[in-house]
XYZ file of C-alpha atoms in Angstrom:
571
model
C 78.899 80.253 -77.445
C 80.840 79.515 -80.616
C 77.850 79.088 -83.506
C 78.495 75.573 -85.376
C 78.896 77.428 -88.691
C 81.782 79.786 -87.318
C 84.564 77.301 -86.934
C 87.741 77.507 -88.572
C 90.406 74.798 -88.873
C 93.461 74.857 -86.825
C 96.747 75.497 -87.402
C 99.497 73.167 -86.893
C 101.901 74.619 -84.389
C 99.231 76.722 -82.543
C 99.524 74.307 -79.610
C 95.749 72.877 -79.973
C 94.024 69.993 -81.372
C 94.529 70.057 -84.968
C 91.555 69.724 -87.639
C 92.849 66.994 -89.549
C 89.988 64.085 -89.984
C 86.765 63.095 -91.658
C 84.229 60.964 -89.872
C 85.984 58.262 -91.671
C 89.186 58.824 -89.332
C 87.117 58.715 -86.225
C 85.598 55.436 -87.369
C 88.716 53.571 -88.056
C 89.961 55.380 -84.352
C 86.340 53.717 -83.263
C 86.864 50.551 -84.856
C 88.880 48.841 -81.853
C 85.617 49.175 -79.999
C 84.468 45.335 -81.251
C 87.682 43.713 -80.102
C 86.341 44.889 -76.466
C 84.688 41.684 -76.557
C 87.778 39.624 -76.064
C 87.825 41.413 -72.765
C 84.948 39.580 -71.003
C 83.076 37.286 -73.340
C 84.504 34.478 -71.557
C 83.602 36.002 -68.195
C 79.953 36.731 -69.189
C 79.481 33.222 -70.556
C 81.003 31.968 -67.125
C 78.679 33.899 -65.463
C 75.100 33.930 -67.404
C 75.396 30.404 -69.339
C 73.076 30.062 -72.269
C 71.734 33.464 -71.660
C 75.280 34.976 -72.583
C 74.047 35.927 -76.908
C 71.099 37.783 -75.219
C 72.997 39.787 -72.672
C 75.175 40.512 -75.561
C 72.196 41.657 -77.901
C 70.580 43.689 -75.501
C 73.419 45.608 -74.359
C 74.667 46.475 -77.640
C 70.905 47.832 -78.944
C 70.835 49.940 -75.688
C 74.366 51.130 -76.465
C 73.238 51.886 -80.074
C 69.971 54.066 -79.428
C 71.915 55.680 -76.442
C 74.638 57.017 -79.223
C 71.419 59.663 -81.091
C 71.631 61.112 -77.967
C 75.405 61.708 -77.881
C 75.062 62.462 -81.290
C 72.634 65.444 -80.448
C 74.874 66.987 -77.975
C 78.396 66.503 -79.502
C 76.885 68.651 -82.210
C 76.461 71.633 -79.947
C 80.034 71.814 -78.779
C 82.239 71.597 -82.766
C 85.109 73.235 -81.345
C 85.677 70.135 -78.207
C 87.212 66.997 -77.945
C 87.019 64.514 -75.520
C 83.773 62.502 -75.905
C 80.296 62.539 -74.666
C 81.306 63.441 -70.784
C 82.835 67.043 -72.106
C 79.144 67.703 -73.416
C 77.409 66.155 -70.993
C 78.717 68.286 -68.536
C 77.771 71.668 -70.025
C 74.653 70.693 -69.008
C 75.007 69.815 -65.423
C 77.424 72.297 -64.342
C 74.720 75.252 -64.471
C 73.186 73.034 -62.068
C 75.641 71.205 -59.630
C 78.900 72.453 -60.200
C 80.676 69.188 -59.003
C 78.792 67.093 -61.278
C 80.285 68.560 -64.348
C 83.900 67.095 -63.272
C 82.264 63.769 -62.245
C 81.229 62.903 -65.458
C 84.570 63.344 -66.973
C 86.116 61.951 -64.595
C 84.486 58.988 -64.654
C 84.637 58.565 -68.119
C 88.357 58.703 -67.871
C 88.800 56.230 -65.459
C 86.245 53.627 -67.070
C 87.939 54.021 -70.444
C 91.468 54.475 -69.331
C 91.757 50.969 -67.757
C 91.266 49.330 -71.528
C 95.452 49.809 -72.040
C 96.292 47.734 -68.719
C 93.154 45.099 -69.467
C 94.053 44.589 -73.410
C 97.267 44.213 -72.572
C 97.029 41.980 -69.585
C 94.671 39.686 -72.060
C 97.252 40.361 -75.438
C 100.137 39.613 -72.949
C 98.289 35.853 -72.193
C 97.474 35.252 -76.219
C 101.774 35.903 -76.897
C 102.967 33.599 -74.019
C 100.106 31.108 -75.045
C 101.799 31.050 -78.532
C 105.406 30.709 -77.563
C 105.761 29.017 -74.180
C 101.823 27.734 -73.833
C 100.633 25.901 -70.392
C 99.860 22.105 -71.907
C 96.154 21.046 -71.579
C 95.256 18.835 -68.900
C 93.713 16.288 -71.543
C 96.651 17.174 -73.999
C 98.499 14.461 -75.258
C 102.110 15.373 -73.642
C 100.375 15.643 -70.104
C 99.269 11.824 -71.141
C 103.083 10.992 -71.902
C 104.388 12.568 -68.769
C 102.226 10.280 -66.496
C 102.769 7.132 -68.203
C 106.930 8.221 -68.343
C 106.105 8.983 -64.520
C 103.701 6.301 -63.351
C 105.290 4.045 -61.443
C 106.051 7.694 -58.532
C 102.940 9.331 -59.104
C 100.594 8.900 -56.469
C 97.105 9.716 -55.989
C 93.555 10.612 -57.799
C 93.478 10.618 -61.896
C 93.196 14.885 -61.486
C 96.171 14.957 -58.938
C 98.349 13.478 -61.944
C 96.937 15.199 -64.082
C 98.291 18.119 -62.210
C 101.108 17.817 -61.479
C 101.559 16.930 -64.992
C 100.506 20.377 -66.031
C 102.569 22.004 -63.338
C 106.313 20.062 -64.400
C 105.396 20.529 -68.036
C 104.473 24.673 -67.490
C 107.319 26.609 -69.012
C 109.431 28.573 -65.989
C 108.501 32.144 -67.592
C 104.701 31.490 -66.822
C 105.551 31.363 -62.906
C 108.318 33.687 -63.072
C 107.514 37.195 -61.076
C 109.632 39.572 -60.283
C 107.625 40.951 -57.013
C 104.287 40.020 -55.971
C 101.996 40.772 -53.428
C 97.933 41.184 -52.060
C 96.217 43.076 -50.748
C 92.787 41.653 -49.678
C 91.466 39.877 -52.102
C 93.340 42.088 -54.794
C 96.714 41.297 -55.969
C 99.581 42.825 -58.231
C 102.667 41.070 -59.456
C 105.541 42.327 -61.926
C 105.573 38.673 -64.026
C 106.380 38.132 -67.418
C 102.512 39.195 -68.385
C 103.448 42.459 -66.866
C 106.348 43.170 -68.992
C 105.021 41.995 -72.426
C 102.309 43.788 -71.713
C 104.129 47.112 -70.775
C 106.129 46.532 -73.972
C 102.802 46.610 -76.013
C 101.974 50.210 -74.425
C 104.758 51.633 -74.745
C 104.934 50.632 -78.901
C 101.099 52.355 -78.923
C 101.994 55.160 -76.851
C 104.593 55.746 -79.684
C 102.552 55.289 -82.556
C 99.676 58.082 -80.084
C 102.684 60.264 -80.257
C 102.065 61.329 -84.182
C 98.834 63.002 -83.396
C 95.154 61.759 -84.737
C 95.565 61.734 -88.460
C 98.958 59.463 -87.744
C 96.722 57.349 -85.538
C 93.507 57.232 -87.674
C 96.011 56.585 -90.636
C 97.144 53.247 -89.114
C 94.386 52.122 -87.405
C 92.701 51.651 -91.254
C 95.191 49.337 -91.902
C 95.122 47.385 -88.776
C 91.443 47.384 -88.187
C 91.246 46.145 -92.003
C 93.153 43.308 -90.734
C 91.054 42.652 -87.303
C 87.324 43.612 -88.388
C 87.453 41.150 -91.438
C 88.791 38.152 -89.160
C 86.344 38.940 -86.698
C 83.476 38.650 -89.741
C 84.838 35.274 -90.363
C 85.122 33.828 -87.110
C 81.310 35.108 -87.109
C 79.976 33.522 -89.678
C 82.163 31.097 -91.082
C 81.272 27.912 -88.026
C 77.571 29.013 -88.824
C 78.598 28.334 -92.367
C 79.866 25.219 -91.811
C 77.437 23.444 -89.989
C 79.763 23.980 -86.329
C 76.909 25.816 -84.533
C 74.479 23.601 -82.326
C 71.278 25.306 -81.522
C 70.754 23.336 -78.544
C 73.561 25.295 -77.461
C 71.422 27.764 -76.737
C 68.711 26.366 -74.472
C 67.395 26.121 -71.826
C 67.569 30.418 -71.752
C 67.262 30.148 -67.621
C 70.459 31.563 -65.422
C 72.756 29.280 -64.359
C 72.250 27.873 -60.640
C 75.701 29.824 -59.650
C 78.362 31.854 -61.591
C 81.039 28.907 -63.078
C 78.752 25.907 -62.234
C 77.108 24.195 -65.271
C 73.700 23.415 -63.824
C 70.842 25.534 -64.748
C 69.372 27.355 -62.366
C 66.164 29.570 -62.145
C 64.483 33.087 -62.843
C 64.793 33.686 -59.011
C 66.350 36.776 -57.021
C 70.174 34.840 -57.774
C 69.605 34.534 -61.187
C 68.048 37.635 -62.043
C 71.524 38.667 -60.284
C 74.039 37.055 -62.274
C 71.964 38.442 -65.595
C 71.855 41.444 -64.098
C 76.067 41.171 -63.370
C 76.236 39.944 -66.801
C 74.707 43.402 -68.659
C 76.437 45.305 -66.064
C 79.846 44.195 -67.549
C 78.663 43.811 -71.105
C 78.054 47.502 -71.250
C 82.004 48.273 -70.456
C 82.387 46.962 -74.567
C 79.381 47.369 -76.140
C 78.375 51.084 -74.748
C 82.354 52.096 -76.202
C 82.112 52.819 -79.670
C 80.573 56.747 -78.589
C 84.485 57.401 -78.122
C 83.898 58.168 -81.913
C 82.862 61.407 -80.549
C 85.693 62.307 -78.796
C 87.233 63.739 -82.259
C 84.717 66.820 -82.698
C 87.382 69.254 -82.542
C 89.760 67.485 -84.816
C 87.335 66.743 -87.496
C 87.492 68.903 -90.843
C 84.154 69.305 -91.107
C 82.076 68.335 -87.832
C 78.558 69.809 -88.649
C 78.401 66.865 -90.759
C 81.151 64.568 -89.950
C 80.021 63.637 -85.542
C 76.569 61.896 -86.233
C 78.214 60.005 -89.334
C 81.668 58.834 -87.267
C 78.532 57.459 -84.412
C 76.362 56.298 -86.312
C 78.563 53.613 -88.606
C 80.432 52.895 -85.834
C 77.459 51.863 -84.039
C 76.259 50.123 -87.344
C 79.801 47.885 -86.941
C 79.460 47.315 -83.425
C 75.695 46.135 -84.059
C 76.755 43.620 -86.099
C 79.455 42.032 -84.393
C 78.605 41.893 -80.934
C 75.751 40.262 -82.027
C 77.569 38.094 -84.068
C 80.792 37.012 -82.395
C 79.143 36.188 -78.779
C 76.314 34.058 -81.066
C 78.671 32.150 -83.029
C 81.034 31.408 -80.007
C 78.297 30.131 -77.776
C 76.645 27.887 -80.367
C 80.487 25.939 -81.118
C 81.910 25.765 -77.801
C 78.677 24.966 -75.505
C 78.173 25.844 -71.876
C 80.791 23.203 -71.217
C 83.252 24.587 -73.137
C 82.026 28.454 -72.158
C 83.095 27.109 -68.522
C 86.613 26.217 -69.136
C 88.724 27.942 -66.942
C 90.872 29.620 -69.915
C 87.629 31.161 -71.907
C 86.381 32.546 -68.288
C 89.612 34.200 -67.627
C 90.199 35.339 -71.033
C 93.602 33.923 -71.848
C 92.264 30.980 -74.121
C 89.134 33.464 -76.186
C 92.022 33.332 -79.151
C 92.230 29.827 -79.692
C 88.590 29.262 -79.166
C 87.788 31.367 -81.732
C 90.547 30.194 -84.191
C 89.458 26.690 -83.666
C 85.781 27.492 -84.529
C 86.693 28.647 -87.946
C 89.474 25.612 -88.667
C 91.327 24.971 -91.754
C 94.633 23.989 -89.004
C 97.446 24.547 -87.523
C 98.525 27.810 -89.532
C 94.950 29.022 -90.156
C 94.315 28.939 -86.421
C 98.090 30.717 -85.960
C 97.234 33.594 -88.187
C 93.941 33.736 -86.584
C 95.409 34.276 -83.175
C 97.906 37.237 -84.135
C 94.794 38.890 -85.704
C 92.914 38.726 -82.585
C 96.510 40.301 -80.969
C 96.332 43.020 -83.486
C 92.531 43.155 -82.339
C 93.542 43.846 -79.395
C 96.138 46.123 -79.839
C 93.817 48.059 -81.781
C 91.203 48.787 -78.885
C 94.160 49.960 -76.801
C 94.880 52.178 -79.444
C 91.384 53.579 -79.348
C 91.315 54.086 -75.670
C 94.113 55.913 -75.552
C 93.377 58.109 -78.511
C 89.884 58.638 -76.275
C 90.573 58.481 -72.789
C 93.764 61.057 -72.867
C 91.394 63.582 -74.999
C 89.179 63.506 -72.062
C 91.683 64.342 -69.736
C 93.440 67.231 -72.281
C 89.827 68.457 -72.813
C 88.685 68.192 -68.967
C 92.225 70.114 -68.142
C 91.309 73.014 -70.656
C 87.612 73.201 -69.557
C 88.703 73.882 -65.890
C 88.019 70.357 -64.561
C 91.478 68.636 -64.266
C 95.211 69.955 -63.404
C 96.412 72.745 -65.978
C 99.296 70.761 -66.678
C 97.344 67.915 -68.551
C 96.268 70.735 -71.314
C 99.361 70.948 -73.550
C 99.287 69.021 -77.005
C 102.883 68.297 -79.207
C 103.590 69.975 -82.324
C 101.705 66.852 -84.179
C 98.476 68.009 -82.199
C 98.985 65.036 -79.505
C 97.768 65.919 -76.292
C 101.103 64.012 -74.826
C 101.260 65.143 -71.453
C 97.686 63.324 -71.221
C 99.108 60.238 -72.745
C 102.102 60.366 -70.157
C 99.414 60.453 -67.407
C 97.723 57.592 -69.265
C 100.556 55.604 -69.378
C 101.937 55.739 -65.664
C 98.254 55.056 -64.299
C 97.695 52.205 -66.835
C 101.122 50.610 -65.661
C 100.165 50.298 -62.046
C 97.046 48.989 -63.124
C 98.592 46.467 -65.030
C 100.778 44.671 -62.398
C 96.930 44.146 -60.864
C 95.580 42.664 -64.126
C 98.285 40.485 -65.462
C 98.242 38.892 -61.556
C 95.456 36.874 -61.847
C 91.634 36.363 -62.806
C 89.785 37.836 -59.755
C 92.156 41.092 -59.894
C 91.558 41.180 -63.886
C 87.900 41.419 -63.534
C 88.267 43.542 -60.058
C 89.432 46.519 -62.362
C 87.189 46.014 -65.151
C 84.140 46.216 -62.463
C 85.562 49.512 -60.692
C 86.411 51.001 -63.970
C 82.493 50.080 -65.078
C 81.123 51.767 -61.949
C 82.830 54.883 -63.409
C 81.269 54.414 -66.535
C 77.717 53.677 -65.898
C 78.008 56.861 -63.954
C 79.717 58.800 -66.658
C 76.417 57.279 -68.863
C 74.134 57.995 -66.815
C 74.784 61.621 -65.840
C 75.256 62.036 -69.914
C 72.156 60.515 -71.291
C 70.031 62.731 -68.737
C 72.155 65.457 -69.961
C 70.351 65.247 -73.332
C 67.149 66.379 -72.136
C 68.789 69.031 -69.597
C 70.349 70.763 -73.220
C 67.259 70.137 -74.535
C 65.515 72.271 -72.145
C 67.600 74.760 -71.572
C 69.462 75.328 -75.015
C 66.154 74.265 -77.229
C 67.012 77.821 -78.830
C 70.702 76.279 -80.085
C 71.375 75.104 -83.888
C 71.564 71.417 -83.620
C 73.291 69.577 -86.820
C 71.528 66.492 -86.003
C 68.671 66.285 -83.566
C 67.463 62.925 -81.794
C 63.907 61.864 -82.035
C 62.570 62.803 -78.670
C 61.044 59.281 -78.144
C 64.707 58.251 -77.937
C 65.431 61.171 -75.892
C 62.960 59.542 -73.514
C 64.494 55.842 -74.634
C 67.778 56.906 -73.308
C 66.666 58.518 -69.952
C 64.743 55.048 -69.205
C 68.232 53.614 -70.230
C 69.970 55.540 -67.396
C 68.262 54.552 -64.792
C 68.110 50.629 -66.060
C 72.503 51.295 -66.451
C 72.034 51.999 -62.855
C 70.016 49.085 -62.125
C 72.920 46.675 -63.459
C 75.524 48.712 -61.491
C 73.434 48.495 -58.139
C 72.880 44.560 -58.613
C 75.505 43.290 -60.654
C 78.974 44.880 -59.560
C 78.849 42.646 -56.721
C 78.483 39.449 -59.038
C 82.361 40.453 -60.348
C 83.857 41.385 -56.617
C 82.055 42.177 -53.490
C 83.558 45.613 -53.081
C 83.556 46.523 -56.925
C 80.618 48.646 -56.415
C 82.160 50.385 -53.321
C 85.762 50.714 -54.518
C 84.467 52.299 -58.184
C 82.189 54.818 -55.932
C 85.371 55.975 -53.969
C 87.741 56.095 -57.236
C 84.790 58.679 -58.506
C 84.827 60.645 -55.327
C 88.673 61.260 -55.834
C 87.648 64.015 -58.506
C 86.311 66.221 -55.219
C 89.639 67.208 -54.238
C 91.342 67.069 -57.419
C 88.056 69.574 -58.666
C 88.979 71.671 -55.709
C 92.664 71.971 -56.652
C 92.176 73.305 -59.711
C 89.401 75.221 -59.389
C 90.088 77.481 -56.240
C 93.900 76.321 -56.105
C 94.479 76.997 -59.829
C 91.974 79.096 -60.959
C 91.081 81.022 -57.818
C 87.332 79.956 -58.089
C 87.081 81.138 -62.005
C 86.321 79.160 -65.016
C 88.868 79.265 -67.896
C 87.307 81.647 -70.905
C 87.040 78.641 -73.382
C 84.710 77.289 -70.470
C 82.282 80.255 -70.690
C 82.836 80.407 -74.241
C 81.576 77.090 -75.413
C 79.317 76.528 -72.116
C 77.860 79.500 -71.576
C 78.718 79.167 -68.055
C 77.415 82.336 -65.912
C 75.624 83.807 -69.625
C 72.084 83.800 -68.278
C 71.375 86.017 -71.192
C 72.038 83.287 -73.497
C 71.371 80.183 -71.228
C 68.600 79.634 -68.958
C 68.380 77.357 -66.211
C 65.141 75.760 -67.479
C 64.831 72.562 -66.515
C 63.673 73.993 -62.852
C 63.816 71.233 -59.715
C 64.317 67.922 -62.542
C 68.488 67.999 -62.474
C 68.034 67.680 -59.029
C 65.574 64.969 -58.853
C 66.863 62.736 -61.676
C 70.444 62.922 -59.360
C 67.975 61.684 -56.400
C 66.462 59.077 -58.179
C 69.481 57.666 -60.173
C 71.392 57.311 -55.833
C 67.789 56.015 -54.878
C 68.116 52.770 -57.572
C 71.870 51.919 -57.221
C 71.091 51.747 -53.374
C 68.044 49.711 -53.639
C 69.115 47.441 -56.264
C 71.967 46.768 -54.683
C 70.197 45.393 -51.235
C 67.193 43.991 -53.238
C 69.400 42.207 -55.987
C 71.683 39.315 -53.645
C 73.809 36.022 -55.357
């Protein structure tokens, strides 16, 4: 195995990752992580009530000790990109061969699906702003009825409806195709095609390589963290948070209805559902990680890039979801445009005030926001699949990198899965949160396997210089964490769509024959030599398989819970 004090930079033009950032560059990579909670802090709020600052709380301090462990065992592997999954499955492949592939798989598709999501919700904040649906209580819809009263027939919401409906600018119900299937649909409408503009301008600025990307993230997530900050603090500032907002802490009676409900089997559900999807955003911020090959200096730079980043995401996942609940209210959590997403923006611009142009600004920052997470997951997600292709995991074709050090052919395969994911998220609400809850099975899956992989290197490759070691009672933290991750997946996937759980297990399974391609297709049954290089793969010499009967067990026990707590747990 390659020592972590013999490691020499890269060259540019040698057709690898070049070695071109600090921990600095990583962080400012990382720092689109907080905007994940535009993605669903409407959703969870629909779904958990007063409850939703909690879920938020606790999902982001499990996410934050869970990153020591990463920490530990992206220190063992300086010469590899791709994030926590690439180390993770050093471990497991001495073990169960088909594991190893799982995990990087499923970290791919869990963080791969942020490009289609962030731009479905970036595509609603730009069509908001220049051709925006009028509110039903607006004071045009109150025009159009009294211009239209003497034809309008029936209830005080019927008018109100059709109000909406003839004042709703043509390009919001323009599609070009749509269709279902089941309770999943896809259309090609103008959400689509803003939203495949805004990919295509990141897969562009991808194109330059990391230190191109790392350089203008900075700048943008200079221009998107401090925003965030002030839509944090400034309505507890002035006065605009009510604390009554945040009683009585008891689930809601059903997911979208306003009445309380109780600690019973159905609400311990829909918290349950609620941490299940938190952990999509708050767990994201290892992707710092993923740049261990490409930093200068990684001995000391991978537990610093974590480690701040987690510091960040600490503070404003606890701070945003705190400050939103305690101004808008469960009422105002409940409207249909915070639980789909599209009107987060103009929630939060309103909070802070200060009018019409303040609120404006406000809006393109959480845009930029946006765009700035997509920018991350890309950076991430098509490292994963470059480093999984080089390891032996995924189709030799995905391995090749640009002459900037841009693993392109990755970002291609990025980009064509995150546009047919897109025409399912810009179609409407239940397909939005249909991906996000298959693409968080693969995740939870992808953390799981991972944070029992710390204690799996531990045992085995105790002997290996470590530049930053994890207190073993978080060692032991983490692997409680695991099986609790699978706890939330079990019971709460079914709480976003009934056959979430079910469709994200299949999407994981599709790494079996793509696995089998490449290995005995490929490869002919062999590993690639960087694979029993940096893994030690077949070394017994070097690498013992230690940790006896456990592997096996912990794989048991982790099926065991998700089945379980999926027939125990019931809405």
């Amino acid at each position: 195995m390659t020592t972590i004090t013999n490691i020499h930079a890269t060259t540019e033009g040698d057709g690898k990752l070049h070695r071109s950032i600090s921990w600095t560059g990583a962080f400012w990579v990382a720092s689109g992580v907080p905007a994940l909670v535009l993605f669903s802090i409407g959703g969870i709020a629909g779904t958990t009530g007063t409850l939703s600052f909690l879920i938020w709380a606790i999902s982001i301090g499990m996410g934050f000790i869970q990153s020591f462990i990463y920490a530990e065992i992206a220190g063992l592997f300086p010469n590899k990109s791709g994030g926590a999954s690439i180390y993770g499955a050093a471990a497991w492949v001495r073990y169960v061969k088909l594991v190893a592939p799982l995990s990087v798989w499923c970290n791919w598709f869990a963080w791969s699906p942020v490009l289609s999501l962030g731009c479905t919700i970036a595509a609603a904040y730009i069509l908001n702003a220049f051709a925006p649906i009028p509110a039903v209580n607006g004071p045009e819809v109150a025009q159009w009825i009294a211009a239209h009263a003497t034809t309008l027939t029936g209830t005080d919401a019927e008018k109100a409806a059709a109000a909406v409906a003839a004042l709703t600018p043509a390009v919001r119900d323009w599609t070009l195709f749509s269709h279902a299937i089941g309770p999943v649909s896809f259309s090609l409408n103008a959400s689509f095609f803003v939203g495949a503009t805004l990919m295509l301008v990141v897969f562009a600025i991808q194109h330059r390589g990391i230190m191109g990307t790392a350089s203008v993230q900075k700048w943008i997530g200079l221009s998107v963290i401090i925003p965030m900050v002030i839509v944090g603090l400034v309505p507890i500032l002035t006065g605009k948070v009510d604390w009554g907002n945040f009683s009585p802490l008891v689930p809601l009676a059903a997911a979208g209805a306003a009445d309380p409900g109780s600690w019973n089997i159905p609400g311990w559900t829909l918290v349950l559902g609620g941490l299940f999807i938190a952990a999509w955003s708050t767990y994201g911020f290892e992707t710092a990680v993923c740049y261990t090959s490409e930093f200068r200096n990684p001995e000391k730079d991978t537990f610093k890039a974590i480690f701040y980043s987690g510091l960040l995401c600490l503070a404003l996942f606890i701070l945003v979801p705190f400050t939103f609940q305690g101004a808008l209210g469960l009422s105002g959590m409940l409207d249909p445009a915070i639980v789909d997403g599209s009107g987060v923006a103009q929630a939060l611009a309103h909070m802070v005030g200060g009018g019409k142009i303040i609120e404006s600004a406000l809006v393109m920052l959480m845009i930029l926001a946006l765009m700035l997470s997509i920018m991350t997951a890309m950076a991430g997600s098509s490292r994963t699949l470059y480093q999984g292709a080089v390891d032996g995991w995924l189709p030799r074709f995905l391995d090749h990198v640009n002459e900037h050090g841009a693993p392109t052919r990755a970002m291609w395969a990025d980009l064509w899965f995150n546009l047919a994911l897109l025409a399912v998220a810009c179609a409407d609400a239940t397909s939005f949160f249909f991906v996000l809850a298959v693409a968080n099975v693969g995740y939870i899956i992808f953390n799981f396997l991972n944070l029992n992989s710390g204690w799996i290197h531990r045992i085995d490759s105790g002997h290996v210089a470590r530049p930053y070691k994890a207190p073993t009672f978080l060692l032991v933290l983490g692997t409680v964490f695991a099986f609790a991750n699978a706890v939330f997946m079990g019971a709460g996937a079914k709480v976003w769509n009934p056959v979430a759980l079910w469709a994200g297990l299949i999407t994981a399974a599709l790494i079996i024959p793509v696995f089998i391609f490449r290995h005995y297709v490929q490869d002919g049954g062999k590993f690639p030599h960087e694979t029993f290089e940096d893994l030690q793969v077949g070394d017994g010499t070097k690498t013992q398989k230690r940790a006896g009967i456990l592997p096996y067990l912990a794989l048991i026990a982790g099926i065991a819970v998700v089945i379980l707590s999926n027939l125990f747990f019931h809405l």
